[in-house]
PDB file of C-alpha atoms in Angstrom:
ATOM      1  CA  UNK A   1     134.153 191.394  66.740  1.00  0.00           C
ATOM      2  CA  UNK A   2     130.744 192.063  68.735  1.00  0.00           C
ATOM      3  CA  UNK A   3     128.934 192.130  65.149  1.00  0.00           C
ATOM      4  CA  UNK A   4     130.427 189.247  64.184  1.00  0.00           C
ATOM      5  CA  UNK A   5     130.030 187.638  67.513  1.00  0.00           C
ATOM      6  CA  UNK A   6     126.190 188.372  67.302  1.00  0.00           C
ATOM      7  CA  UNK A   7     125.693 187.476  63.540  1.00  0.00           C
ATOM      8  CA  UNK A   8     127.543 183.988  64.744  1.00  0.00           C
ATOM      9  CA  UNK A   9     124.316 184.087  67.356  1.00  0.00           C
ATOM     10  CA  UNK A  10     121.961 185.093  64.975  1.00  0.00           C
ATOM     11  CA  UNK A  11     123.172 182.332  62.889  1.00  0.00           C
ATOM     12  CA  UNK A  12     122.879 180.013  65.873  1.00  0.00           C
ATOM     13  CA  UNK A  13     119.750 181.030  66.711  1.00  0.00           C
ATOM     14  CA  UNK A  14     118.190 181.005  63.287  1.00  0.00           C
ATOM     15  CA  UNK A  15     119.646 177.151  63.126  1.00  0.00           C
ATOM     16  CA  UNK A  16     118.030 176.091  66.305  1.00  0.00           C
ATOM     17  CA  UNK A  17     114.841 177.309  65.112  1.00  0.00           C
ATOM     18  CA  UNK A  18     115.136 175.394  61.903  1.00  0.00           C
ATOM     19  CA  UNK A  19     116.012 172.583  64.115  1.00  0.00           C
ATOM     20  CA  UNK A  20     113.268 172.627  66.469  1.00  0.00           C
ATOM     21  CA  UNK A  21     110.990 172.943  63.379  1.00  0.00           C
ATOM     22  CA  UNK A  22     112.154 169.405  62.390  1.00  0.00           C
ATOM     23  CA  UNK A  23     111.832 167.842  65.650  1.00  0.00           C
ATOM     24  CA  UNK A  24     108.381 169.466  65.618  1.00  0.00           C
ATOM     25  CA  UNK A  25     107.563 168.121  62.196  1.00  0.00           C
ATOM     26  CA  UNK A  26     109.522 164.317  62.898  1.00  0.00           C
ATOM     27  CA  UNK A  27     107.642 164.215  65.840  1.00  0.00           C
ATOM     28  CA  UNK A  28     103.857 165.159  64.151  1.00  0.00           C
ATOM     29  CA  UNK A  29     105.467 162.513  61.816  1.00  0.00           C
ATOM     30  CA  UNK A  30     106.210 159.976  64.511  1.00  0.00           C
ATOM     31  CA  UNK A  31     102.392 160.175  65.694  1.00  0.00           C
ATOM     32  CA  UNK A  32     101.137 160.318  61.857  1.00  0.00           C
ATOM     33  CA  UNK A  33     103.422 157.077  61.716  1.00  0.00           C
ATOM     34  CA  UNK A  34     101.539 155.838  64.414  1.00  0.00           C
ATOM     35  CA  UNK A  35      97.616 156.772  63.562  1.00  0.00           C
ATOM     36  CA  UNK A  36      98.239 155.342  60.117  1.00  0.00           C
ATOM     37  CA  UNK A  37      99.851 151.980  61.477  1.00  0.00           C
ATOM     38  CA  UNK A  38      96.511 151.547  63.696  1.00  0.00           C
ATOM     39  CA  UNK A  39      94.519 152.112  60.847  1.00  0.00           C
ATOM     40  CA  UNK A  40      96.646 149.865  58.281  1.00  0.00           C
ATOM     41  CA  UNK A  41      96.292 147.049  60.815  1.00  0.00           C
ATOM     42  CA  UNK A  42      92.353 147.340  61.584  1.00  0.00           C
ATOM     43  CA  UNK A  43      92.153 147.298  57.826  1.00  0.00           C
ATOM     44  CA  UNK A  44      94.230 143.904  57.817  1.00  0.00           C
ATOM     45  CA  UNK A  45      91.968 142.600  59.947  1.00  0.00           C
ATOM     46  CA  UNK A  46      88.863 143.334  58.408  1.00  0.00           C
ATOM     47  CA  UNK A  47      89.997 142.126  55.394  1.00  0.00           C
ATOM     48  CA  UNK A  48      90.936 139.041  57.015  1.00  0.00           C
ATOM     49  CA  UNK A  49      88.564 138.177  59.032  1.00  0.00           C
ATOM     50  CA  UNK A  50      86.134 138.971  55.383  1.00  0.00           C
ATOM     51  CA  UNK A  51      88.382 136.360  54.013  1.00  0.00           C
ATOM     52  CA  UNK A  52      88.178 133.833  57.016  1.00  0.00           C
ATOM     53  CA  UNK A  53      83.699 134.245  57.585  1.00  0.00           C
ATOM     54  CA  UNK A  54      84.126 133.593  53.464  1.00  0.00           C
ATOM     55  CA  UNK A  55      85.986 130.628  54.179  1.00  0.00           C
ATOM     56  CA  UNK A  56      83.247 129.402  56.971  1.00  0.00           C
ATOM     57  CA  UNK A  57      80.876 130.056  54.563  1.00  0.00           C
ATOM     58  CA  UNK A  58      82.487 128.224  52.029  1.00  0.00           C
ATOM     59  CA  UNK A  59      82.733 125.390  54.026  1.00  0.00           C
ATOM     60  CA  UNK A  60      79.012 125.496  56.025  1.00  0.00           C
ATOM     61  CA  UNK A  61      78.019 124.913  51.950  1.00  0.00           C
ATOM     62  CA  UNK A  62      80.410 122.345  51.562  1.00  0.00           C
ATOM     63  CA  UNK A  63      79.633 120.385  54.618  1.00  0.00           C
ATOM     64  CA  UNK A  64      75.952 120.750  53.395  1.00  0.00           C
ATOM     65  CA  UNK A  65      76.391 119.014  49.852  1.00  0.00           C
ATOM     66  CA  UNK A  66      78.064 116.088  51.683  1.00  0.00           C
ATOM     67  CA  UNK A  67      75.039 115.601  54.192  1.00  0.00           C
ATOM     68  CA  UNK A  68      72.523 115.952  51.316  1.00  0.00           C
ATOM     69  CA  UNK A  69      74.628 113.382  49.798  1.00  0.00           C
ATOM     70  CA  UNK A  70      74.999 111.767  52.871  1.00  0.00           C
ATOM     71  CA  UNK A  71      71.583 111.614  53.579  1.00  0.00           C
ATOM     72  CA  UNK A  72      70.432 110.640  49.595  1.00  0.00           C
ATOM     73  CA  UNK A  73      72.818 107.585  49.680  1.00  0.00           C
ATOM     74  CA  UNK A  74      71.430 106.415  53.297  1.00  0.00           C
ATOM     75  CA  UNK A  75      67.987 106.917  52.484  1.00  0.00           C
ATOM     76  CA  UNK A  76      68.151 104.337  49.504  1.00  0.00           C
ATOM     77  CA  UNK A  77      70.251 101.894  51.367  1.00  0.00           C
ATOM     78  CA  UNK A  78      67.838 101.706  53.666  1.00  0.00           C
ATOM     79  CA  UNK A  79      65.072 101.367  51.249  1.00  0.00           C
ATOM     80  CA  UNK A  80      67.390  98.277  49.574  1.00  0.00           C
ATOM     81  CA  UNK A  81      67.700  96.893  53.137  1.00  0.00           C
ATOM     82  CA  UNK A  82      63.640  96.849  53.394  1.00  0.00           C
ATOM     83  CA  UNK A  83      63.242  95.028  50.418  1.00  0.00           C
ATOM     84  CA  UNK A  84      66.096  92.532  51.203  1.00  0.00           C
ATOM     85  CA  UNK A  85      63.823  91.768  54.310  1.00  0.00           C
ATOM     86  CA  UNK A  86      60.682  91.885  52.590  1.00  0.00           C
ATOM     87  CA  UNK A  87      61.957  88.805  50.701  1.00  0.00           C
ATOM     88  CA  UNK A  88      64.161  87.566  53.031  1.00  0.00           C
ATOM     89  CA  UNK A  89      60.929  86.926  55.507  1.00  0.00           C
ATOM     90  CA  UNK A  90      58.706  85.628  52.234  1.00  0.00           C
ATOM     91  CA  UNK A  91      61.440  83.106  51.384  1.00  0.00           C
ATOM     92  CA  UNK A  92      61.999  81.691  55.102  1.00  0.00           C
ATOM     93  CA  UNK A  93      57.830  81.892  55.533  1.00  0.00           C
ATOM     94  CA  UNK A  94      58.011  79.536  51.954  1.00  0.00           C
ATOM     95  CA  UNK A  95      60.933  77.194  53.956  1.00  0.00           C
ATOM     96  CA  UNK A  96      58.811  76.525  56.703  1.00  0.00           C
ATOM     97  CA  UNK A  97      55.933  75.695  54.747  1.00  0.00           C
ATOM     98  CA  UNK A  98      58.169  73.440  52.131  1.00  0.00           C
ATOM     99  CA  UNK A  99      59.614  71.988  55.615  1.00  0.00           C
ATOM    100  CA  UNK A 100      56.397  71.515  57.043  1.00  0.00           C
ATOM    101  CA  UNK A 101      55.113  69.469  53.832  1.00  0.00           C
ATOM    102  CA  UNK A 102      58.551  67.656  53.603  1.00  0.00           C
ATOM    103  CA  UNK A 103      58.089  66.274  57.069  1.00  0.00           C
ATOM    104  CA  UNK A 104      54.135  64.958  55.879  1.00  0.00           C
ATOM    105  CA  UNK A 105      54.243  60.890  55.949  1.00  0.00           C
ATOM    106  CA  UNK A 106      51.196  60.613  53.842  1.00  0.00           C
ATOM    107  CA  UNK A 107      51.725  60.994  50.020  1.00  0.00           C
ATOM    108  CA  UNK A 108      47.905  61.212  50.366  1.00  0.00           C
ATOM    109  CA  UNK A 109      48.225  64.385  52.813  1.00  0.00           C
ATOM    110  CA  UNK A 110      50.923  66.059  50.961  1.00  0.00           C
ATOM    111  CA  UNK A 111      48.639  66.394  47.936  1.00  0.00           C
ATOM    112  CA  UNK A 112      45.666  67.108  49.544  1.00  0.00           C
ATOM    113  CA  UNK A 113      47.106  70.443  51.421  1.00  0.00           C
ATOM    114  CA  UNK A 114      45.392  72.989  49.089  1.00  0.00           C
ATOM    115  CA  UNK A 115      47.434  76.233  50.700  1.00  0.00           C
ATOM    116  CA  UNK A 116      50.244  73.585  50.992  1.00  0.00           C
ATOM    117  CA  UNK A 117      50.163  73.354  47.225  1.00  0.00           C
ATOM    118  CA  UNK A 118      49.662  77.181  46.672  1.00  0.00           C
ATOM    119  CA  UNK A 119      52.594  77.851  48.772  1.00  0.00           C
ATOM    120  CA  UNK A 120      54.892  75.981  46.655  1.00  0.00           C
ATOM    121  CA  UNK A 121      53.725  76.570  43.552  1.00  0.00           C
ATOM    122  CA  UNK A 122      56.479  77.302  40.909  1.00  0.00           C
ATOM    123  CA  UNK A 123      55.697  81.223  40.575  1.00  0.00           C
ATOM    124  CA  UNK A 124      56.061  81.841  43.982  1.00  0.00           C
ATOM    125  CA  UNK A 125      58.792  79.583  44.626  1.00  0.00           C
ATOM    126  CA  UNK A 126      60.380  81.635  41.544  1.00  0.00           C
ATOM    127  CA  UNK A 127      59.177  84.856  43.703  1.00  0.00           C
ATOM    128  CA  UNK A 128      61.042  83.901  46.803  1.00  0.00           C
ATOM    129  CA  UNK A 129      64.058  83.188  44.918  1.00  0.00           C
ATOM    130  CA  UNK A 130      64.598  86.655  43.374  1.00  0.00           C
ATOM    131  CA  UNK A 131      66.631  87.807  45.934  1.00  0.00           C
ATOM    132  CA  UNK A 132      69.364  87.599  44.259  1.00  0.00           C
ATOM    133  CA  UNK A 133      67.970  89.419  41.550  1.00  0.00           C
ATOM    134  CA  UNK A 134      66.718  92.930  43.774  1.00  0.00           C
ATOM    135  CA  UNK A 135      68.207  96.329  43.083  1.00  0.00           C
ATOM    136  CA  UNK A 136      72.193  96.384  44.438  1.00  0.00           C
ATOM    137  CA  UNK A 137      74.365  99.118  45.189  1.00  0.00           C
ATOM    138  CA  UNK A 138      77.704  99.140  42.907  1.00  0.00           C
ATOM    139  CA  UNK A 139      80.809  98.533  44.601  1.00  0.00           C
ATOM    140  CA  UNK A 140      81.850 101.910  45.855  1.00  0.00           C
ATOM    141  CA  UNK A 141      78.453 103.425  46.184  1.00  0.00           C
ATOM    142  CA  UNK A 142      79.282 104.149  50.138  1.00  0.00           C
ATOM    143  CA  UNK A 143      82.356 106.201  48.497  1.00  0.00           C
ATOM    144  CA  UNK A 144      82.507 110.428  49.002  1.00  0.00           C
ATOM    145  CA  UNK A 145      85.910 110.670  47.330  1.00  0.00           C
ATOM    146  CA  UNK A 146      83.771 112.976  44.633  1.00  0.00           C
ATOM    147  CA  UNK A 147      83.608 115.241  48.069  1.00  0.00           C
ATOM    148  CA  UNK A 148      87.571 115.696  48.188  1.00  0.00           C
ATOM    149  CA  UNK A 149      88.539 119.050  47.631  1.00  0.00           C
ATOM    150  CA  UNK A 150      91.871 120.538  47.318  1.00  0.00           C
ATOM    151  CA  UNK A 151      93.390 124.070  48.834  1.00  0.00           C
ATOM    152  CA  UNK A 152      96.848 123.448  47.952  1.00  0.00           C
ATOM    153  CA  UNK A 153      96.436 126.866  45.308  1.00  0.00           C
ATOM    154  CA  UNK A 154      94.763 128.257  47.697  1.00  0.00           C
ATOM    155  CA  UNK A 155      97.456 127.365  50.848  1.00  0.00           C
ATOM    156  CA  UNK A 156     100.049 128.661  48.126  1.00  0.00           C
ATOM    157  CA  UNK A 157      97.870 131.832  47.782  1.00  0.00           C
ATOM    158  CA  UNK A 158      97.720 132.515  51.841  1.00  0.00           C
ATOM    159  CA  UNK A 159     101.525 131.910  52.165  1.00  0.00           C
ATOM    160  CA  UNK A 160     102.203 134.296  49.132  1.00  0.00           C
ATOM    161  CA  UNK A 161     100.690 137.138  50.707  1.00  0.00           C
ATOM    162  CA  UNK A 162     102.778 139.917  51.529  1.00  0.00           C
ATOM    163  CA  UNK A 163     102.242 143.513  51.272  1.00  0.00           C
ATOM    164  CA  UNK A 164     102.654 145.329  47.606  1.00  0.00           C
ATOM    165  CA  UNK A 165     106.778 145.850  47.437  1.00  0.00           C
ATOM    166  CA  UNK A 166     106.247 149.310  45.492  1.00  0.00           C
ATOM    167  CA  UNK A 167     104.353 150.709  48.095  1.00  0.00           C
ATOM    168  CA  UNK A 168     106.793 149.640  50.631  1.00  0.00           C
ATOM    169  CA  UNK A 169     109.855 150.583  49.154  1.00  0.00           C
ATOM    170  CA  UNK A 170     108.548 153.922  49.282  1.00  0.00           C
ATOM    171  CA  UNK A 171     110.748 156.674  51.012  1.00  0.00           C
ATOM    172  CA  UNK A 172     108.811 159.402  51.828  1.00  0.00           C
ATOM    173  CA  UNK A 173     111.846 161.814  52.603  1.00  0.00           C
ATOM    174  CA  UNK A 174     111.260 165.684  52.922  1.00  0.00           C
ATOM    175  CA  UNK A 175     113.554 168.751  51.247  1.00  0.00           C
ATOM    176  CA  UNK A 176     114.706 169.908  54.840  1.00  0.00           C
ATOM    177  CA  UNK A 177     116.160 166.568  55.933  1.00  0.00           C
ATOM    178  CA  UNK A 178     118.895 167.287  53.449  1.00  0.00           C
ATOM    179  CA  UNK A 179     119.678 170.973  55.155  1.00  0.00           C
ATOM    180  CA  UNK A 180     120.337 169.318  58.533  1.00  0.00           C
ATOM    181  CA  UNK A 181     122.780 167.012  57.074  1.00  0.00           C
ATOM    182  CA  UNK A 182     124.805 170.097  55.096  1.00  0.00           C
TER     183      UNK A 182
END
């Protein structure tokens, strides 16, 4: 009985040591487990924040293209507006002066005004009345709709991500887990 009693121990004793090898291991595990988390999330985030200075980049170029547009379309407005001015100041100069000859009692006087003739002579009259006829914008010229971009893919893209299912359906099980169970 005192053989068999010390084989049981020996038994026991062998077992415990197996045991305490697995806790050992399970435990190096445990802190593997938790290295390669840290290391799996800073590598999320660098990948991310790649993805999101992309995206500002993206979008500084964007933003650029509509004030070079911006400023394009402005610019020759305001080059249209001069010239509507231009005239608009030649024509009212030409309705004093046609006022001022109007309001001249002697038929004698009104022919005798050399600049008064010059002044409303047919070619400039025709002049002054070419504003209609100056460069014009097309309706819709003010319009950046050719600046509308769409993300929707790309929104569909962001909430797709996930990690890759094969890798996470991994088990990474070892032989002795097995022998603790029997």
């Amino acid at each position: 009985r005192q053989t068999e009693l010390n084989n049981c121990i020996s038994m026991l004793v062998a077992g415990n040591d197996r045991i305490q090898t697995i806790i050992s291991q399970l435990e190096d595990s445990c802190q593997s487990t938790e290295e390669n988390s840290e290391a799996a999330k800073r590598e999320l985030c660098a990948r991310f924040d790649a993805l999101a200075a992309l995206l500002e980049e993206k979008k500084a170029e964007l933003l650029q293209r509509i004030a070079r547009e911006q400023a394009d379309k402005t610019a020759f407005i305001q080059s249209l507006v001069c010239q509507y001015k231009e005239q608009l100041e030649k024509s009212s100069r030409l309705v004093e002066t046609a006022i001022q000859a109007a309001e001249e009692t002697g038929g004698a006087a009104f022919l005798m005004g050399h600049a008064l003739t010059l002044a409303l002579s047919p070619p400039r009259i025709v002049e002054a009345s070419k504003g209609g006829r100056l460069e014009k914008i097309e309706q819709g010229y003010e319009s950046m709709d050719a600046f509308s971009v769409s993300l929707d893919h790309l929104t569909e893209a962001v909430h797709a991500l996930d990690f890759d299912p094969a890798e996470e359906d991994e088990e990474y099980f070892d032989g002795e887990e097995e022998e603790v169970e029997e």
